[in-house]
mmCIF file of C-alpha atoms in Angstrom:
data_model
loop_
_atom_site.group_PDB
_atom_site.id
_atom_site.type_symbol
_atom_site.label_atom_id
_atom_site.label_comp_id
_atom_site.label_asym_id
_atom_site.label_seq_id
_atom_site.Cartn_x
_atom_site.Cartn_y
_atom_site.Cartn_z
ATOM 1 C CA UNK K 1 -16.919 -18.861 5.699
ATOM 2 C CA UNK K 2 -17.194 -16.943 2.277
ATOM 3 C CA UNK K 3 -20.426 -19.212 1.143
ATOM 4 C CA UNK K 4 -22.296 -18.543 4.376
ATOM 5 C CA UNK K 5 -22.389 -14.631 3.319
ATOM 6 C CA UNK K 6 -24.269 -15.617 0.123
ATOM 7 C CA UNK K 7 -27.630 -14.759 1.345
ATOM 8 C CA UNK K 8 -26.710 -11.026 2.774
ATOM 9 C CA UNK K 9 -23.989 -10.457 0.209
ATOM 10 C CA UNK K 10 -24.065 -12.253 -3.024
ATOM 11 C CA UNK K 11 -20.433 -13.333 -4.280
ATOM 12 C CA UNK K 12 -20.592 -13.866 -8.024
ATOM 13 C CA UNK K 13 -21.213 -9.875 -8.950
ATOM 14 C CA UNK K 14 -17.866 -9.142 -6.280
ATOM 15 C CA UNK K 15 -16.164 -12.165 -8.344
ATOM 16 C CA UNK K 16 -16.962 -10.637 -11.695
ATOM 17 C CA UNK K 17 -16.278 -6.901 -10.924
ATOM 18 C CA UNK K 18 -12.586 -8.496 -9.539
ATOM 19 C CA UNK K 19 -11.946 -10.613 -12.594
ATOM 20 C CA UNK K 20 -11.230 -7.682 -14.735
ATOM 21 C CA UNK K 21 -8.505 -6.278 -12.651
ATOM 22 C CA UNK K 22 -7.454 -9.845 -12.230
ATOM 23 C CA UNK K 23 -6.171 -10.235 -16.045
ATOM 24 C CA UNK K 24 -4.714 -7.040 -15.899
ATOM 25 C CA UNK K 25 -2.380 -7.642 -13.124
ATOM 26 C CA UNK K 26 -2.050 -11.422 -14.442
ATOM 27 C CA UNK K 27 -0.657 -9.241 -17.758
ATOM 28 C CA UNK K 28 1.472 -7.119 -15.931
ATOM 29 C CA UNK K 29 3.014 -9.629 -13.803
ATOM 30 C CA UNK K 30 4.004 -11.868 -16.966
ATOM 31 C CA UNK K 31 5.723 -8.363 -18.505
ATOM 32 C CA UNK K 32 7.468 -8.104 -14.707
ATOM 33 C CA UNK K 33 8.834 -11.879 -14.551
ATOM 34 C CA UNK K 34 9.967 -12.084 -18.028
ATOM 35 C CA UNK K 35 11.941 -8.024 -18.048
ATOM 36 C CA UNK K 36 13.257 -9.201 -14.583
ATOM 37 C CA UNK K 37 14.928 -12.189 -15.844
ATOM 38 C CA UNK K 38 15.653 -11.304 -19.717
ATOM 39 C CA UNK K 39 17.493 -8.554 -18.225
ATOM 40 C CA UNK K 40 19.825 -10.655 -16.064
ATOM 41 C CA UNK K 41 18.011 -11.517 -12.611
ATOM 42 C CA UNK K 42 17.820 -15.400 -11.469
ATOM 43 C CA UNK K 43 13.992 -16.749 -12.148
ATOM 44 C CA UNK K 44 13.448 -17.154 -8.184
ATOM 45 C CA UNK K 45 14.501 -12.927 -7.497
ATOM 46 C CA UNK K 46 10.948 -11.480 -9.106
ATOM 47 C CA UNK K 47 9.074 -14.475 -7.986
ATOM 48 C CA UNK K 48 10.358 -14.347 -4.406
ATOM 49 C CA UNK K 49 9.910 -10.339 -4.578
ATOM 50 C CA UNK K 50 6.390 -11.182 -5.648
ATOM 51 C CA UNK K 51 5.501 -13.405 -3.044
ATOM 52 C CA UNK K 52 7.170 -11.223 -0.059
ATOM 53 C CA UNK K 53 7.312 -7.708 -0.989
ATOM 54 C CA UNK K 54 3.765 -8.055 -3.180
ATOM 55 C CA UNK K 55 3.645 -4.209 -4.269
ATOM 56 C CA UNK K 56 3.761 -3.799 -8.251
ATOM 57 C CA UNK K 57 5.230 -0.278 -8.449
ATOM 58 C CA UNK K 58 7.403 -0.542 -5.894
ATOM 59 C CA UNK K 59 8.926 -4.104 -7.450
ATOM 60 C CA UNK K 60 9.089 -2.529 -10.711
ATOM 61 C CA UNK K 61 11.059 0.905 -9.366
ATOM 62 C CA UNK K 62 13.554 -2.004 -7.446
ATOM 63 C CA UNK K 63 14.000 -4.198 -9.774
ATOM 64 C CA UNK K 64 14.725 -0.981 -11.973
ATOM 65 C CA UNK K 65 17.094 0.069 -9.695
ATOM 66 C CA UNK K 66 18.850 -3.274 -9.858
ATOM 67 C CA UNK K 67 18.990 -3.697 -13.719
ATOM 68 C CA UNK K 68 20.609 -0.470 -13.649
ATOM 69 C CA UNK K 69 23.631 -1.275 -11.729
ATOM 70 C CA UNK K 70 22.451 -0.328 -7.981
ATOM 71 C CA UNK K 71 23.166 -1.753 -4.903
ATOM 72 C CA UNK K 72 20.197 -3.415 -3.162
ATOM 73 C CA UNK K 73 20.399 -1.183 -0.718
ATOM 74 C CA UNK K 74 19.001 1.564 -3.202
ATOM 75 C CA UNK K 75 16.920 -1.098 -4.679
ATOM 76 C CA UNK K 76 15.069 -1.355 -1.662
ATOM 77 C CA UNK K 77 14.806 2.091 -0.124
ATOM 78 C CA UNK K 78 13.276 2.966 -3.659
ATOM 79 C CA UNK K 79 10.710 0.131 -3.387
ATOM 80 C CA UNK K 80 10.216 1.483 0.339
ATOM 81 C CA UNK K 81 9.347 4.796 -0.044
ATOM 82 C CA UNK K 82 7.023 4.136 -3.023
ATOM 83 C CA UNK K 83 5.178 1.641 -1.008
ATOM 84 C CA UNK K 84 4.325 4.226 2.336
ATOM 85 C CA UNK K 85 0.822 4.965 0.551
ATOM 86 C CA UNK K 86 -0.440 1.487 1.904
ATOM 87 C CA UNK K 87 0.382 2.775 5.428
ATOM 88 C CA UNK K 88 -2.781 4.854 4.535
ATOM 89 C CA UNK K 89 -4.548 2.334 3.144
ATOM 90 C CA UNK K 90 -4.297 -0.090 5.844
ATOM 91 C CA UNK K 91 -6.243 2.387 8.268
ATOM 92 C CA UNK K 92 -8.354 2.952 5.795
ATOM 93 C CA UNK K 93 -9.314 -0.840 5.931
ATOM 94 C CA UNK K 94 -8.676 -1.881 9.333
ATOM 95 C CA UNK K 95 -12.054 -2.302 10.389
ATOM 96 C CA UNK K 96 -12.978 -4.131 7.154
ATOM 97 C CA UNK K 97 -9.827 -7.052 7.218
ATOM 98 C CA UNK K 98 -11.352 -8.359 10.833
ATOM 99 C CA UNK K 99 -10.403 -8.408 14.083
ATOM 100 C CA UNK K 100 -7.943 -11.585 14.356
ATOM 101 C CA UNK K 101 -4.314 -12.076 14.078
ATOM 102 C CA UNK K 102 -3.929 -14.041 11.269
ATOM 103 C CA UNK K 103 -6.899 -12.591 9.290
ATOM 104 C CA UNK K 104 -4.726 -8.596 10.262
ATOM 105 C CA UNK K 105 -1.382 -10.425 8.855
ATOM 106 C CA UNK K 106 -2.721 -11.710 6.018
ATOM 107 C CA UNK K 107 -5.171 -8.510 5.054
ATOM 108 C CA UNK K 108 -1.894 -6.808 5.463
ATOM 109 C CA UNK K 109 -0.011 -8.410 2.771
ATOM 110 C CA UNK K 110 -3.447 -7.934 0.602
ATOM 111 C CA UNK K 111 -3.451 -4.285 1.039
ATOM 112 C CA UNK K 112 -3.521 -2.763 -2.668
ATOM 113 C CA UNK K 113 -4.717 0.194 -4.610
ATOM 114 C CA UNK K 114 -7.092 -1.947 -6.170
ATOM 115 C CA UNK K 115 -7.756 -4.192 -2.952
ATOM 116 C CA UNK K 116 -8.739 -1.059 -1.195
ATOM 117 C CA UNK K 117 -10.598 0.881 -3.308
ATOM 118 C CA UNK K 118 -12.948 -1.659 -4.241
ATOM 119 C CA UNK K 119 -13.667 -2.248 -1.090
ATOM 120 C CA UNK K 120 -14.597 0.553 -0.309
ATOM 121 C CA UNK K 121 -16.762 1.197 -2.796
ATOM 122 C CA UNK K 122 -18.915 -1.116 -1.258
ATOM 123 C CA UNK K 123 -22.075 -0.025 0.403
ATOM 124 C CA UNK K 124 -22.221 -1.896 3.576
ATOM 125 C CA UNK K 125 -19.589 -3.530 6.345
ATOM 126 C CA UNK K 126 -20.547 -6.886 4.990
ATOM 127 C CA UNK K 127 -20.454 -6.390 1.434
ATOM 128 C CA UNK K 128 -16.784 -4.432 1.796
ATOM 129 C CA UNK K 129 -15.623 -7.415 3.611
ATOM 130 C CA UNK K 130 -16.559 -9.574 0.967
ATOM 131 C CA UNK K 131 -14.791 -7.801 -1.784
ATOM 132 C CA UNK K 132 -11.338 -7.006 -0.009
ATOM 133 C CA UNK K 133 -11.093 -10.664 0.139
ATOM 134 C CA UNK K 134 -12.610 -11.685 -2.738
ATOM 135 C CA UNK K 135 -10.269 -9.286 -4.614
ATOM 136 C CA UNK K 136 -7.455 -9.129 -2.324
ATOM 137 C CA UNK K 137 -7.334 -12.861 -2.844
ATOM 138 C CA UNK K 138 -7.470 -13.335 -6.117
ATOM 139 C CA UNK K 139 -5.074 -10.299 -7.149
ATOM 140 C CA UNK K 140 -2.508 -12.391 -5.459
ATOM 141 C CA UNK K 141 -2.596 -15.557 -6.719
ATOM 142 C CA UNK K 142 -3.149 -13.895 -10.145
ATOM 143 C CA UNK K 143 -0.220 -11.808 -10.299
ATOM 144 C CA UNK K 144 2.471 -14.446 -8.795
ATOM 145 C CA UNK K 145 1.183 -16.927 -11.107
ATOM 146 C CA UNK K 146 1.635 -14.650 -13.787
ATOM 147 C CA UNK K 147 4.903 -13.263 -12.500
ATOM 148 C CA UNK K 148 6.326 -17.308 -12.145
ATOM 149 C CA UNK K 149 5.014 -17.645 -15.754
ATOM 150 C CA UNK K 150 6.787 -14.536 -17.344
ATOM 151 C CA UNK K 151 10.074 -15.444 -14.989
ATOM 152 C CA UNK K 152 9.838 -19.316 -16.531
ATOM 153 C CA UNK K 153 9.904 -17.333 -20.092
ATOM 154 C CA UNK K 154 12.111 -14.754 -19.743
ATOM 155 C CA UNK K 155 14.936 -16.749 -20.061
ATOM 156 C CA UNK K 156 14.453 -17.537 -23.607
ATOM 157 C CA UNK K 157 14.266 -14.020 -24.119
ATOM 158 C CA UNK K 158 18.157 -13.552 -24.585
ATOM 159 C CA UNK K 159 18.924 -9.833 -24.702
ATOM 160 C CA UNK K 160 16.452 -7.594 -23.696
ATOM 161 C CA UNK K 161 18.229 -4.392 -25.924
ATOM 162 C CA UNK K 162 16.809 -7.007 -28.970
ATOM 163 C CA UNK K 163 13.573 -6.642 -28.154
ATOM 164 C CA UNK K 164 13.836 -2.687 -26.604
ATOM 165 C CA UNK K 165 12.663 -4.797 -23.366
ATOM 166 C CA UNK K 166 15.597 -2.924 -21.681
ATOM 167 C CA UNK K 167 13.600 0.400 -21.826
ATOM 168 C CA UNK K 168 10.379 -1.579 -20.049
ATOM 169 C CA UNK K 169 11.273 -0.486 -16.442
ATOM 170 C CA UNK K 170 11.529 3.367 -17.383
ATOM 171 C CA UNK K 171 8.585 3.243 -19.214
ATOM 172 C CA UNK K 172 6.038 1.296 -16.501
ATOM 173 C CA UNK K 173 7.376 4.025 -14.417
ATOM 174 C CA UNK K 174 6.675 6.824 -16.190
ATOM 175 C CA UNK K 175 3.114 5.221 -16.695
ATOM 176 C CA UNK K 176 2.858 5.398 -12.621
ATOM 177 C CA UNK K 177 3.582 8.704 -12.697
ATOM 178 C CA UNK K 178 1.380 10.350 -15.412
ATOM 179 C CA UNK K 179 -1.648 10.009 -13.636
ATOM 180 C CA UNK K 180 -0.472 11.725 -10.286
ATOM 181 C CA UNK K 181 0.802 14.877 -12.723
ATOM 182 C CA UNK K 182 -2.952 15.949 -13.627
ATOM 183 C CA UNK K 183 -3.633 16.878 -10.017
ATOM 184 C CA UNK K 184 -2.340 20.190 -9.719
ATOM 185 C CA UNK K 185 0.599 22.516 -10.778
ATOM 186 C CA UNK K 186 1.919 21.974 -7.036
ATOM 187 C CA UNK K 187 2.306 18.128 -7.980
ATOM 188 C CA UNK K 188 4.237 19.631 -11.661
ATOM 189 C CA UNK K 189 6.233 21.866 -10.149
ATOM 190 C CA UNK K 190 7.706 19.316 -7.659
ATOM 191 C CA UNK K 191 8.161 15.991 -10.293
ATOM 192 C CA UNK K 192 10.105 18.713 -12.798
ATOM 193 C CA UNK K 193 12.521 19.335 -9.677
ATOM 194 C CA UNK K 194 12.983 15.883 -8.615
ATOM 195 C CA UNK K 195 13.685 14.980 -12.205
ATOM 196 C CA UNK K 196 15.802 17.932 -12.951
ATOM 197 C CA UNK K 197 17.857 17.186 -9.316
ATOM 198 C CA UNK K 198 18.114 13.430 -10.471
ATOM 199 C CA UNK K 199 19.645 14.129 -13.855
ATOM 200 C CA UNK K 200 22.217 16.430 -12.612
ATOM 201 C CA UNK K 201 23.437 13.840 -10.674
ATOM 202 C CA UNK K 202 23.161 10.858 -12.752
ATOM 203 C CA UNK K 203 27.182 11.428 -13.956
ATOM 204 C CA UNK K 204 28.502 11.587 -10.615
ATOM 205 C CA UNK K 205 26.401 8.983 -8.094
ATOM 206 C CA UNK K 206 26.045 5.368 -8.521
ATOM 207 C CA UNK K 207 22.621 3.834 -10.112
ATOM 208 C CA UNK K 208 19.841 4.228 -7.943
ATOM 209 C CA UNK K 209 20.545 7.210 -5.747
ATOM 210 C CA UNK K 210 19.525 9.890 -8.420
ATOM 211 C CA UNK K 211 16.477 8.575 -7.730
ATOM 212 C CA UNK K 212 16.484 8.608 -4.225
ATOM 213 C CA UNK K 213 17.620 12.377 -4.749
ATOM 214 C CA UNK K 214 14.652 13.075 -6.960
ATOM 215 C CA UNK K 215 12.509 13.094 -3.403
ATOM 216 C CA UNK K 216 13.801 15.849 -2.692
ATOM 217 C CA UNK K 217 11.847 17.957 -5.362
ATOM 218 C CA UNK K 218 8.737 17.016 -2.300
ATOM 219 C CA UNK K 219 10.208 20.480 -1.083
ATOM 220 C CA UNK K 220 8.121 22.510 -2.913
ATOM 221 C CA UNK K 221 5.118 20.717 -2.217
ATOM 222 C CA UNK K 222 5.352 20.686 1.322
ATOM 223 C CA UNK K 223 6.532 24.694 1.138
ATOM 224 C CA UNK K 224 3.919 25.583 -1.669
ATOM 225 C CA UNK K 225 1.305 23.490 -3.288
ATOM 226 C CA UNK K 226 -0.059 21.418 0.027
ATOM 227 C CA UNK K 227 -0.581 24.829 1.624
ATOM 228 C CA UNK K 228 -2.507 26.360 -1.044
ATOM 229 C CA UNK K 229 -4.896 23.006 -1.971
ATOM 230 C CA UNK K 230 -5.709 22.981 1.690
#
């Protein structure tokens, strides 16, 4: 079905635009597997996670949560809540994944930051078809292949304090985050209350929840900062 789009929307510039993001989620997958399981998981919990759940931060912030010494019940309201963007995204891209069942399921599970945006980038219907799948596609099979490789290798890793590997998790996350921070004191004002709210709990609450408390520094943003950027 993909080749008979060749004439109307040529393939191989979609394909090469993709590939790039393709190695760097192959990368970060191999980093995921091999943390997950040098740190103490079974090989088949980030590949699994991968396969199912498909959502890079929101793996990273449960497997966190895990590694830590939380329950999977924080585990997976963490992963959860970070993952509501693709709610978003998915109307963003409804008209774009098709109109069947199975194409709707699938398209679904293909929903990404990366998925999305490059499609729509796209300048026409067909061409933004094109690349969600092309990408969408290939995103997948290149970050569980690289997530089954890193899981294979973590093993042979031995303790992850060796290697600082046990500080991976916090620092992916606070990669995630920086980004967000640059868009406005609003945005500042409410990750320096969720942080500050989440440390003074740490002592007292099993690991996990201070970071389920940490949402509630959204507060302010709701009270202040979404008002005024409006």
């Amino acid at each position: 079905m993909m080749a008979s789009l060749g004439p109307l929307t040529p393939l191989a510039p979609l394909v090469r635009d993709s590939a790039l993001v393709w190695l760097a989620s192959g990368v970060v997958g191999v980093s995921f597997g091999a943390i997950a399981v040098a740190g103490g998981l079974p090989v088949w919990v980030p590949v699994v996670m991968s396969l199912v759940v498909y959502a890079g931060s929101a793996q990273f912030s449960a497997v966190g949560v895990l590694l830590a010494g939380g329950g999977p019940v924080a585990a997976a309201t963490t992963g959860l809540l970070l993952n509501t963007r693709t709610l978003a995204f998915g109307l963003a891209v409804a008209d774009i994944i098709g109109r069947g069942r199975v194409a709707r399921l699938l398209g679904a599970h293909l929903v990404t930051d990366e998925t999305v945006a490059f499609a729509l980038a796209q300048p026409d219907p067909a061409r933004r078809r094109a690349a969600f799948w092309i990408s969408g596609l290939g995103l997948f099979a290149v970050w569980n292949l690289g997530v089954l490789a890193g899981a294979l290798a973590g093993g042979a890793l031995g303790d992850t304090a060796t290697y600082g590997l046990d500080a991976a998790f916090p620092a992916v996350l606070v990669a995630l985050v920086l980004p967000a921070l640059r868009e406005g004191p609003a945005v500042r004002r409410s990750a320096l209350l969720g942080a500050g709210l989440a440390l003074a709990v740490t002592p007292a609450v099993p690991a996990g929840v201070p970071v389920l408390v940490a949402l509630a520094g959204l507060a302010v943003y709701g009270r202040g900062g979404g008002r005024r950027t409006a």
